Short mmCIF file of C-alpha atoms in Angstrom, two decimals:
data_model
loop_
_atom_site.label_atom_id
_atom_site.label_comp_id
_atom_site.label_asym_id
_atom_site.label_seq_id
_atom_site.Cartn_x
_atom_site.Cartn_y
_atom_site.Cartn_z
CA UNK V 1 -28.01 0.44 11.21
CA UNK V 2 -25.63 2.83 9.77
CA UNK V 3 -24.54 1.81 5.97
CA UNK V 4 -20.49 2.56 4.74
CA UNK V 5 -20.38 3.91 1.19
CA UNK V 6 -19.78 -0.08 -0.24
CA UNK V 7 -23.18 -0.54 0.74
CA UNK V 8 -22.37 -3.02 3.84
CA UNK V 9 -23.38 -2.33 7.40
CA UNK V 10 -20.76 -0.32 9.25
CA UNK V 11 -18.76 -1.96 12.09
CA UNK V 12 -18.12 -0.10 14.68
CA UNK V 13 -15.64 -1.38 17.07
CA UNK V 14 -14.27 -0.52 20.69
CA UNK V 15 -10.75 -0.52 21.21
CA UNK V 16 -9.34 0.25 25.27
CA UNK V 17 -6.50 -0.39 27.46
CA UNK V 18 -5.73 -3.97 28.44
CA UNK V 19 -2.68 -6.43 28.83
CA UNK V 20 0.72 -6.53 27.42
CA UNK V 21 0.52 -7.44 23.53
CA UNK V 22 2.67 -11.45 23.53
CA UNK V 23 3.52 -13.86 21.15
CA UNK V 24 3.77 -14.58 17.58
CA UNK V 25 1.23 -12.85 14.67
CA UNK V 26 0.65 -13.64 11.04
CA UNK V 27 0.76 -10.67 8.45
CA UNK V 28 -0.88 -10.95 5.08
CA UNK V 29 0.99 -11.25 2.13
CA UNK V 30 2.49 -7.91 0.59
CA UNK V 31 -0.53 -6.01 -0.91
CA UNK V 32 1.97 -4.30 -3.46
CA UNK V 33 3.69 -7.27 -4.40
CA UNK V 34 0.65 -9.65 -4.73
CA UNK V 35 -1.17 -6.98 -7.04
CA UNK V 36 2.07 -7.08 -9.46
CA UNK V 37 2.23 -10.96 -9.12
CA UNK V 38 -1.36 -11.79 -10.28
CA UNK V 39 -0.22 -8.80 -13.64
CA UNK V 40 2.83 -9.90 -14.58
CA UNK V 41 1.65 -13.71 -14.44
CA UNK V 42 -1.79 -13.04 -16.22
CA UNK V 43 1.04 -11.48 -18.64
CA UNK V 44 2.93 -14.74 -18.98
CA UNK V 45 1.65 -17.21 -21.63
CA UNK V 46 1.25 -20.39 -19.24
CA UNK V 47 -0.22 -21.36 -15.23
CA UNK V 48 1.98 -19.88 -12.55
CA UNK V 49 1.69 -20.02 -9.20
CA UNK V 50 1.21 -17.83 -6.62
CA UNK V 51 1.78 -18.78 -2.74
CA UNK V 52 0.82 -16.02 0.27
CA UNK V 53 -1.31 -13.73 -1.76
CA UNK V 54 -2.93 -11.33 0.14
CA UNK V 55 -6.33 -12.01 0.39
CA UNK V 56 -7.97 -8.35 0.94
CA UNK V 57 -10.78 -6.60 -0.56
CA UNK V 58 -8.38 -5.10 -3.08
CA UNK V 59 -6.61 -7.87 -4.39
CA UNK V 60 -9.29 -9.66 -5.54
CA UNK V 61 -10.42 -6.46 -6.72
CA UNK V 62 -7.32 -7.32 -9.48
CA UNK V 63 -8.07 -10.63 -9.37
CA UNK V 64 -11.73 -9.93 -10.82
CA UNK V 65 -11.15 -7.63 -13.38
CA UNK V 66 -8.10 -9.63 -14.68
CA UNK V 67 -10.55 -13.02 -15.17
CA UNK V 68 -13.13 -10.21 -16.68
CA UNK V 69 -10.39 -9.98 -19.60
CA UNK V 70 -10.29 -13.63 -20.01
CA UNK V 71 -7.18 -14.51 -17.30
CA UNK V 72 -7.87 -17.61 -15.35
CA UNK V 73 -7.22 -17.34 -11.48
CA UNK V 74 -8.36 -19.94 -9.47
CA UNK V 75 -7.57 -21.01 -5.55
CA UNK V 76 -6.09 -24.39 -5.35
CA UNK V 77 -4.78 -26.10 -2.64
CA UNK V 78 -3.72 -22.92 -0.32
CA UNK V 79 -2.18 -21.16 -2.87
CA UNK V 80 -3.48 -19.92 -6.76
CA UNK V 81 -3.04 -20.50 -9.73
CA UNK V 82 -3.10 -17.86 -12.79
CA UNK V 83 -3.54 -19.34 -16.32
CA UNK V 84 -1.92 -16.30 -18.16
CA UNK V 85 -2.96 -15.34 -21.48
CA UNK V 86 0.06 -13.58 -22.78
CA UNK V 87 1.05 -9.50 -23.28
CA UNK V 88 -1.72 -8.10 -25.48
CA UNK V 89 -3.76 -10.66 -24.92
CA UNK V 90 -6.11 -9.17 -23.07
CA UNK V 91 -10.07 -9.95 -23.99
CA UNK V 92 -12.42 -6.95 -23.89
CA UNK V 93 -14.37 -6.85 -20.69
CA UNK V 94 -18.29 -7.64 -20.87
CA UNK V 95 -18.42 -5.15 -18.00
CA UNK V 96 -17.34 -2.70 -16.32
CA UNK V 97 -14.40 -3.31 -14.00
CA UNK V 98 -15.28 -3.07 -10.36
CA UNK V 99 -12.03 -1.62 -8.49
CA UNK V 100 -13.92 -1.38 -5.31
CA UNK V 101 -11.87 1.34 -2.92
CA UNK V 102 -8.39 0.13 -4.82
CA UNK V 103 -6.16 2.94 -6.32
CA UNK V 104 -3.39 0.67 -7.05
CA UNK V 105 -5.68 -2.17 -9.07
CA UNK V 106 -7.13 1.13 -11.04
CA UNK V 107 -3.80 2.64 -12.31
CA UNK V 108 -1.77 -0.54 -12.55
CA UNK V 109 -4.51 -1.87 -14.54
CA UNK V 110 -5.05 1.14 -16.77
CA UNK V 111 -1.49 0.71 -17.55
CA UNK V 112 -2.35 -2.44 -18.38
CA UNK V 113 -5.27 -2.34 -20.44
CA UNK V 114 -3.35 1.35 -22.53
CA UNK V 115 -1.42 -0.90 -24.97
CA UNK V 116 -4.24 -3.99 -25.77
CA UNK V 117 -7.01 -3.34 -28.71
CA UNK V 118 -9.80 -3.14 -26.27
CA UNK V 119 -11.78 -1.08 -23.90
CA UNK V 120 -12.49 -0.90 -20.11
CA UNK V 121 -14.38 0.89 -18.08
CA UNK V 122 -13.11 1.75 -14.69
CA UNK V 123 -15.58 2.22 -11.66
CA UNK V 124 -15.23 2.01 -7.64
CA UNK V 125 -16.79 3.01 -4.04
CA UNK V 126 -17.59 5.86 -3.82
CA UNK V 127 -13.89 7.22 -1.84
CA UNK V 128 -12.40 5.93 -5.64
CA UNK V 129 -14.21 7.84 -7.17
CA UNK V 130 -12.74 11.20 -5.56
CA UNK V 131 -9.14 10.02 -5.97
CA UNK V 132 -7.52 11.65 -8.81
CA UNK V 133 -6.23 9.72 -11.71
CA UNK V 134 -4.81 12.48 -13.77
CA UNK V 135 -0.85 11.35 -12.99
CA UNK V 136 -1.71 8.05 -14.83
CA UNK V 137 -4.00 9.22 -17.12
CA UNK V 138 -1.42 11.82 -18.98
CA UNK V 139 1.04 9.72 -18.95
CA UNK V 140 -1.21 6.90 -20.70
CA UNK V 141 -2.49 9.31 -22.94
CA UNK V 142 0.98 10.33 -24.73
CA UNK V 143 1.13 6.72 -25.94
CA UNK V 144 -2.07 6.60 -27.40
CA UNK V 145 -4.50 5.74 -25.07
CA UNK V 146 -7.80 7.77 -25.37
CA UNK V 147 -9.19 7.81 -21.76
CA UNK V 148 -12.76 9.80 -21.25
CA UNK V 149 -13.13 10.06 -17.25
CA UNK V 150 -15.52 11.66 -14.98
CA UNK V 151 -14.87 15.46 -13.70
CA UNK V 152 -11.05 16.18 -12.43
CA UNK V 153 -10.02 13.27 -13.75
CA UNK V 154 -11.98 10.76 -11.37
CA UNK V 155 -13.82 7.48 -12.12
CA UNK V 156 -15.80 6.16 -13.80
CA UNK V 157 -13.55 6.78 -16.52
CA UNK V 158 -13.40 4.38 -19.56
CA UNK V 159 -10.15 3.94 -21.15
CA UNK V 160 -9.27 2.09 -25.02
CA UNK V 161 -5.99 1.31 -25.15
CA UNK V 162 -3.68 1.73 -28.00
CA UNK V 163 -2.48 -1.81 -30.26
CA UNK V 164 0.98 -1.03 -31.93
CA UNK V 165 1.77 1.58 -29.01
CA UNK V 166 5.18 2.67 -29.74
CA UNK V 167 7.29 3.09 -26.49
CA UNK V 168 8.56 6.56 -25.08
CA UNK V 169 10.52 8.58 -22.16
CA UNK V 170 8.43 9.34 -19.50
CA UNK V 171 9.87 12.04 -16.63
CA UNK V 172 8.14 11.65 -13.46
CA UNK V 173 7.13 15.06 -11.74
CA UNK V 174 6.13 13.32 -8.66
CA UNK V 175 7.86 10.20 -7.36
CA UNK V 176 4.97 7.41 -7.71
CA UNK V 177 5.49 4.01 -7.72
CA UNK V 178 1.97 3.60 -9.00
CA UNK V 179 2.96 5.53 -11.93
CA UNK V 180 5.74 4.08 -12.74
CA UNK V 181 4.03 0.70 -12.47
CA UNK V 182 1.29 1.74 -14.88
CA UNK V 183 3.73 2.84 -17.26
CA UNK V 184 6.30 -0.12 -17.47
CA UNK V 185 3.16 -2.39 -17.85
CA UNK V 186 2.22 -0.27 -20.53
CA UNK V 187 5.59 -1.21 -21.61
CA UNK V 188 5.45 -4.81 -21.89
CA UNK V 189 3.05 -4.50 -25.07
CA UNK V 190 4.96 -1.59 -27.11
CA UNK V 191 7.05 -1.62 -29.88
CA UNK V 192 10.88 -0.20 -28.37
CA UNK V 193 11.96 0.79 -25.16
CA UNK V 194 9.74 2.19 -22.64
CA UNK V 195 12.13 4.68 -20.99
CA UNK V 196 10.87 5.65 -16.53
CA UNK V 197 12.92 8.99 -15.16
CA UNK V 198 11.49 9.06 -11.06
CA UNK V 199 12.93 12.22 -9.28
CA UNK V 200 13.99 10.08 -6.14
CA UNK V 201 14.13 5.83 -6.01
CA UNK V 202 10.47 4.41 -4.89
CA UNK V 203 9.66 0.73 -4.00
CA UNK V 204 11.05 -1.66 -6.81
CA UNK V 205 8.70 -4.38 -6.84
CA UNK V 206 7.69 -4.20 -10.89
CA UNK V 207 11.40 -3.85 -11.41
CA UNK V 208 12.13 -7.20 -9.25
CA UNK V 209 9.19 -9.21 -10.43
CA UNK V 210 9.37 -8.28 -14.15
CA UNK V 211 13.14 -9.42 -14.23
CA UNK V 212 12.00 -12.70 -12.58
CA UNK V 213 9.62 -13.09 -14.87
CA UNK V 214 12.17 -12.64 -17.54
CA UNK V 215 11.93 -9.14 -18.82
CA UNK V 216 14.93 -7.22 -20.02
CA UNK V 217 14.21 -4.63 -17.85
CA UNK V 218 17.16 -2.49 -16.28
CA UNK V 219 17.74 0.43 -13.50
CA UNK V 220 20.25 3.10 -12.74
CA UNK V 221 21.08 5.82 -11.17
CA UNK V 222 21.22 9.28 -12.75
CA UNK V 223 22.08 12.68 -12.07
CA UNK V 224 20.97 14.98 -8.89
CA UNK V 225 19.47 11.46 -7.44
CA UNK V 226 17.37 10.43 -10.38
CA UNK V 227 16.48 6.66 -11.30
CA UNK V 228 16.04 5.55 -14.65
CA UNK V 229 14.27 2.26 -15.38
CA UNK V 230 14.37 1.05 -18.99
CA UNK V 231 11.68 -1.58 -19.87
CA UNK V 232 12.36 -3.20 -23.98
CA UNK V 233 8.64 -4.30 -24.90
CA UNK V 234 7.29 -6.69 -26.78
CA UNK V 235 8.13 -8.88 -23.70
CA UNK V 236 7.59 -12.62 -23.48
CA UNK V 237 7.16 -13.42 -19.97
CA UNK V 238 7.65 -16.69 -18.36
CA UNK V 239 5.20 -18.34 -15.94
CA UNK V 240 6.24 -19.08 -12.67
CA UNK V 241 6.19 -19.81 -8.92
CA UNK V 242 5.61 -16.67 -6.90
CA UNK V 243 6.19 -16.43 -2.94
CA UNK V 244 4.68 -13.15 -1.57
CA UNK V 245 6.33 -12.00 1.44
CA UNK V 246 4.18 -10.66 4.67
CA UNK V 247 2.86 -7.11 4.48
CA UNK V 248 5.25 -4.77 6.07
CA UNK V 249 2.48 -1.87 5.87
CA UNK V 250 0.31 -4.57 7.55
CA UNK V 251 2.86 -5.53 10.21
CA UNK V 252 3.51 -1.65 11.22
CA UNK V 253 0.10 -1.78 13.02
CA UNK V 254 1.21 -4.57 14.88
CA UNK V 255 4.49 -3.21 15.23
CA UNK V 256 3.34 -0.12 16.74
CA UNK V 257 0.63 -1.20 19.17
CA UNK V 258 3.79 -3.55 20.51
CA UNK V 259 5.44 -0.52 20.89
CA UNK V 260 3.36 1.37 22.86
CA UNK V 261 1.97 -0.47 24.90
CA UNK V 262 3.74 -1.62 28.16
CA UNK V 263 5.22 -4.91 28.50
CA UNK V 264 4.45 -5.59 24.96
CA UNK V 265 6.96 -8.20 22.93
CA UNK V 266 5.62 -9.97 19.70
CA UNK V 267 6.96 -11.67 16.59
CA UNK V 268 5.69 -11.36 13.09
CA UNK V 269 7.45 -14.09 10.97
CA UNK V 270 8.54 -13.27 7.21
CA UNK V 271 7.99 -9.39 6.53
CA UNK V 272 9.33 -8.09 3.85
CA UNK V 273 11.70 -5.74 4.52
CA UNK V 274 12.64 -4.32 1.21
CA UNK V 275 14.68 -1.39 1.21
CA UNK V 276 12.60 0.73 -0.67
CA UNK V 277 9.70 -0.11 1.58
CA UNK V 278 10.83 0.33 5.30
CA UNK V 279 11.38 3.81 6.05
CA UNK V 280 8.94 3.39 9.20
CA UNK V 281 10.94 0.54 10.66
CA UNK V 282 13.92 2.99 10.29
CA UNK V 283 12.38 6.31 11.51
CA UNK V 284 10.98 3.96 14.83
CA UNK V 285 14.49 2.47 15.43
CA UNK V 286 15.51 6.58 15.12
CA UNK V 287 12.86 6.98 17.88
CA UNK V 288 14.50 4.45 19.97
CA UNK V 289 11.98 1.23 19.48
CA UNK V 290 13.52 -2.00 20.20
CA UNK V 291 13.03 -3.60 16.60
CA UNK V 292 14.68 -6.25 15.40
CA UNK V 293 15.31 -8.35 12.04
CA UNK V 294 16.16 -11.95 12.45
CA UNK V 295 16.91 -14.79 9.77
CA UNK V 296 17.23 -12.09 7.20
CA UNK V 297 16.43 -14.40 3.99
CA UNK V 298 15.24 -13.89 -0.29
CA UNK V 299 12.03 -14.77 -1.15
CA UNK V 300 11.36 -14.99 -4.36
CA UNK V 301 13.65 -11.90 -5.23
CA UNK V 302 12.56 -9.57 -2.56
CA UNK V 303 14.40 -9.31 0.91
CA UNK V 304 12.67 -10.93 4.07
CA UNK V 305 13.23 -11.58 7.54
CA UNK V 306 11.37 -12.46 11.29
CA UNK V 307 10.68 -8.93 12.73
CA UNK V 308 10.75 -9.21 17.00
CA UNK V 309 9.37 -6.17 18.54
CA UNK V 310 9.27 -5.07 22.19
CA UNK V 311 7.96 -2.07 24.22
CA UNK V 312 10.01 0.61 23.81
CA UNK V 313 9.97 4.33 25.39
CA UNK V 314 9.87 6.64 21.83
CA UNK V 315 11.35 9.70 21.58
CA UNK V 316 10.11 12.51 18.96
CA UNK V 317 11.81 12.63 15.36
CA UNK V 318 11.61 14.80 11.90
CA UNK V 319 11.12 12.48 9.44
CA UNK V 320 14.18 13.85 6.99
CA UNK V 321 12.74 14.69 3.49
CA UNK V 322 14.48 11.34 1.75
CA UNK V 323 12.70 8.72 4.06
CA UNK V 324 9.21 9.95 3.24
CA UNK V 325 8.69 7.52 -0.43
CA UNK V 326 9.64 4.90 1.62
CA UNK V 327 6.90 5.09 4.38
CA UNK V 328 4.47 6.58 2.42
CA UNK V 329 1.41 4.43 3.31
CA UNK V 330 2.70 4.32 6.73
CA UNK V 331 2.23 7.87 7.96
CA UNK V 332 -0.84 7.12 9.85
CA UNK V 333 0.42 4.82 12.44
CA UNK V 334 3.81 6.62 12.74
CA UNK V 335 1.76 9.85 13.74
CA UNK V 336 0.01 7.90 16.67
CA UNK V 337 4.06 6.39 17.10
CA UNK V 338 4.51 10.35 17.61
CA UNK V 339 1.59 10.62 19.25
CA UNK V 340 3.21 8.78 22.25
CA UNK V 341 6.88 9.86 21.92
CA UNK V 342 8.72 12.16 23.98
CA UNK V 343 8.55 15.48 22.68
CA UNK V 344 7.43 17.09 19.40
CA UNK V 345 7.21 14.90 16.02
CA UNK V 346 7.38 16.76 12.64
CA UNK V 347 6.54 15.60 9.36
CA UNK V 348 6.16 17.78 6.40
CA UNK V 349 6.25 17.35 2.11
CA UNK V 350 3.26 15.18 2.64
CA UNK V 351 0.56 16.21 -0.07
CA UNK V 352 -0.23 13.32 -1.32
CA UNK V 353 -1.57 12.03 2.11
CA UNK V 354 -4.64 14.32 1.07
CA UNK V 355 -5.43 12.34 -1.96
CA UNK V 356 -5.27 8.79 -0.62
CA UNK V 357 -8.11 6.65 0.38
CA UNK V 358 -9.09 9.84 2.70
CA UNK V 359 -7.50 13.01 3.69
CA UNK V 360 -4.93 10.99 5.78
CA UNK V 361 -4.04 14.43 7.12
CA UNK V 362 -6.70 15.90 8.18
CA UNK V 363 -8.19 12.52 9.10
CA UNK V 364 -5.41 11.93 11.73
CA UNK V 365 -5.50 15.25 13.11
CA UNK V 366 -9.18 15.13 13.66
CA UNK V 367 -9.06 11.73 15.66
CA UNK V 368 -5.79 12.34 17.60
CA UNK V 369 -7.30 15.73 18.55
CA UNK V 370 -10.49 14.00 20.03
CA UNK V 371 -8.55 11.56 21.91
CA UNK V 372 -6.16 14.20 23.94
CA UNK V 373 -3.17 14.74 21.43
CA UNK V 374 -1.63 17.93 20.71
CA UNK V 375 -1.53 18.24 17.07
CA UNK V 376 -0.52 21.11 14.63
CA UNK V 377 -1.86 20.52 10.94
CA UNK V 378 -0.35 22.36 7.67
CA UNK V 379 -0.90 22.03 4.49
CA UNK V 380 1.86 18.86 3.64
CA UNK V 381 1.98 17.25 7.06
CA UNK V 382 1.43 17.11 11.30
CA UNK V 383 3.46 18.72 13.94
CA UNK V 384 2.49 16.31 17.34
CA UNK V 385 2.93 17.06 20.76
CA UNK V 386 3.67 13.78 22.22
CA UNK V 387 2.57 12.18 25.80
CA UNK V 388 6.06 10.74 27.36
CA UNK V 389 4.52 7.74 26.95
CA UNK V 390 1.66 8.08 29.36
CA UNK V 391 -1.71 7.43 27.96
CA UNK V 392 -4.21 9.40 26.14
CA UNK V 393 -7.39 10.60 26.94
CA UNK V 394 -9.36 8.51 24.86
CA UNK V 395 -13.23 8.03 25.20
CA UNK V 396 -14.19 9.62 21.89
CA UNK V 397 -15.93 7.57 18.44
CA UNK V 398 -13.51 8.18 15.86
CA UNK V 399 -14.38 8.41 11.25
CA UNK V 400 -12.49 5.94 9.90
CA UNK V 401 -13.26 8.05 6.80
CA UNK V 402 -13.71 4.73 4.63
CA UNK V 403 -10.20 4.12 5.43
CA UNK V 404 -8.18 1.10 6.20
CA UNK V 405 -5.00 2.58 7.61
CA UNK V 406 -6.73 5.37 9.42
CA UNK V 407 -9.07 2.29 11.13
CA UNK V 408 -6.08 0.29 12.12
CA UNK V 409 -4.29 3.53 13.37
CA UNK V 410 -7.27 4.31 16.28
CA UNK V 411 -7.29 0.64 16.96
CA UNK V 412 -4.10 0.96 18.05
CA UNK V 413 -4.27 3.89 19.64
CA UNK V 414 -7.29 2.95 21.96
CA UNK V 415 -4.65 -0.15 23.50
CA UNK V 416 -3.32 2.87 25.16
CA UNK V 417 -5.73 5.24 26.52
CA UNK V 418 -7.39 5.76 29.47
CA UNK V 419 -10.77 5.20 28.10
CA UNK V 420 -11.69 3.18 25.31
CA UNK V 421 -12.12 4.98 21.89
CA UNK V 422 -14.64 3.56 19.01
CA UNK V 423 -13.91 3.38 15.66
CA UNK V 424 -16.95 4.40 13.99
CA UNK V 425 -16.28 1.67 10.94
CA UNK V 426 -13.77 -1.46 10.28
CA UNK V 427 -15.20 -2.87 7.13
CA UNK V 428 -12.34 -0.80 5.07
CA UNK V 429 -10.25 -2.89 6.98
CA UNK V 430 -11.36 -5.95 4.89
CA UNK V 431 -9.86 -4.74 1.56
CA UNK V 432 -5.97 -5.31 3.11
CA UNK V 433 -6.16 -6.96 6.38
CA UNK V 434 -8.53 -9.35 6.66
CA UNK V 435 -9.16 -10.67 10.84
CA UNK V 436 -6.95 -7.57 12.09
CA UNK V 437 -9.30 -7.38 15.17
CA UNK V 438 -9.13 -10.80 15.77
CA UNK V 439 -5.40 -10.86 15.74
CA UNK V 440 -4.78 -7.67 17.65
CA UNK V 441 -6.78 -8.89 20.68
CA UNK V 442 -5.45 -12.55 19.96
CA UNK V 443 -2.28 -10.90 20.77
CA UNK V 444 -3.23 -8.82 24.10
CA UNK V 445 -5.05 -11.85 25.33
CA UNK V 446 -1.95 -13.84 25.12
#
């Protein structure tokens, strides 16, 4: 049997045309969010409590390497509890920390560990270990850090942070919530005011969560569209009760399929639909899906609401430069969106697609090619030819190139083909939505 990089036996899975997609769906919690919530409370000298944490391969990825530096996280009674130790409190690790395929647990946690006396070493599968690090390592290394990594600035790296870090300005080349992230937790454990310029405004959930867990922490807006976040360290956080809102990158599978495929209507209750984080759900209502937000609602700081979704005829859109931070992670199933629009779709200024999980790029042109679309790659983005609506080819075995979001995408895209495609592996599906097979066909079979 075929073995995945992680060592497990791949999964491959078939994926064809069937019935309408009905009913109601549960999304797991925020992936973004619940990293930051198990941080900031391991930061917080006290137990707090988290409700709805995702569950994936890469949360507990964070999970892990926090109780490696002496945090306490334990599951009780459907929701967890974090025993947090305090900023710079942080033991040193008795080994190295395993981030699995995670690039947000490795930055956010180097931010973490930059400003604490100790040292960590930083290791993953083996797509981590060809994702750059160098935007969070630079950064990290201007307050003191001292980071020796592996060629190009890839894992394993080992990192010894910096105690008495004095806080600085740090001007973002790139707009990266990631970095940002890593530097404001940085922040919490230097001396002054740790000082975040990001060209354009990407998602704010360290800037909610810290002020609910009682930072001084404040945000602006600058000049020419710049965003200044200003973090005063030394923090003392306080513990408390965290609700983590469903996934919204999770839900756009769902979303999608519903979408595309005729007859379709589902309901995902409690999304998060955070401004900074639903570009998709705007550039699909631009290409005429019938989307809705019901019982819009705050959970715990960050903006939620029922999302009802019903087949909708799509017509082809540019994504304008501006929406592209905030649907980032969601270019994969909005190019097989595109893939079944009306017309041509164009999305360009998408580089860092080539240095995610996979080459997202060339990933999705590759698949979409070999199941009938017309697709135009460059450099930053796709140019697709879309169907009208009708279906696709389909009948070919697609690489999910070790990669969650490109696996969900061809799941998808096989409900509406003529033949079934095959996902050559799901197992990356694991480290963000765990039983997304189960409830995609739970959902046609309704």
């Amino acid at each position: 049997m075929k073995q995945s990089e992680r060592g497990d036996a791949a999964q491959p899975a078939t994926f064809g045309p069937g019935g309408p997609l009905k009913g109601r769906a549960a999304v797991p919690g925020d992936k973004s969010i619940s990293h930051r919530a198990l941080m900031f409370a391991a930061m917080a000298a006290g137990r707090s409590r988290i409700e709805g944490l995702s569950e994936g391969g890469d949360v507990r990825a964070t999970a892990e390497a926090l109780g490696a530096m002496g945090v306490g996280i334990a599951r009780r009674l459907g929701g967890w509890d974090v025993d947090g130790v305090g900023a710079g409190a942080l033991l040193q690790p008795a080994r190295a920390l395993d981030m699995g395929n995670s690039g947000t647990s490795t930055r956010l946690l180097m931010g973490l560990v930059a400003t604490h006396p100790i040292a960590a070493t930083f290791i993953g599968d083996e797509s981590l270990c060809r994702r750059p690090m160098d935007r969070v390592i630079a950064p990290l290394s201007r307050l003191g850090a001292d980071v020796a990594a592996s060629a190009g600035g890839r894992l394993p790296l080992t990192l010894r942070g910096l105690s008495g870090a004095v806080a600085t300005e740090f001007r973002l080349a790139v707009a990266s919530a990631q970095v940002k992230s890593a530097l404001l937790l940085a922040g919490l454990n230097a001396s002054g005011t740790t000082r975040v310029i990001e060209p354009v405004p990407t998602r704010d959930h360290t800037e909610r969560m810290l002020k609910a867990f009682g930072a001084d922490i404040e945000t602006g807006a600058m000049e020419d569209g710049e965003r200044l976040v200003s973090l005063k360290g030394e923090a003392e956080l306080t513990p408390r009760i965290v609700a983590v809102p469903a996934d919204p990158s999770s839900a756009a599978f769902l979303i999608v399929a519903a979408l595309i495929v005729p007859g379709s209507e589902i309901r995902l209750d409690g999304v998060g639909v955070n401004p900074t984080r639903i570009g998709l759900f705007e550039t699909l209502r631009a290409m005429g899906a019938d989307l809705t937000f019901e019982n819009p609602r705050d959970l715990g700081g960050e903006p939620v609401a029922d999302i009802i979704v019903r087949h909708s005829p799509l017509e082809a859109v540019d994504v304008p430069p501006e929406v592209v931070p905030a649907m980032i992670d969601e270019f994969p199933i909005f190019f097989v969106a595109a893939a079944f629009a009306r017309g041509e779709s164009r999305a360009r200024g998408l580089a860092e697609l080539r240095v995610k999980e996979s080459d997202r790029i060339a990933a999705m042109a590759r698949g979409l090619r070999a199941i009938g679309a017309k697709v135009e790659e460059a450099e930053d983005g796709l140019a697709i030819e879309g169907s009208g609506g009708d279906p696709l080819p389909g009948g070919a075995t697609v690489a999910s190139e070790l990669d969650h979001r490109i696996a969900m995408s061809f799941a998808v895209a096989g409900l509406h083909c003529r033949q079934p495609l095959t996902v050559d592996d799901m197992t990356p599906v694991e480290t963000s939505f765990p039983g997304f097979t189960a409830t995609l066909r739970a959902l046609a079979a309704a």
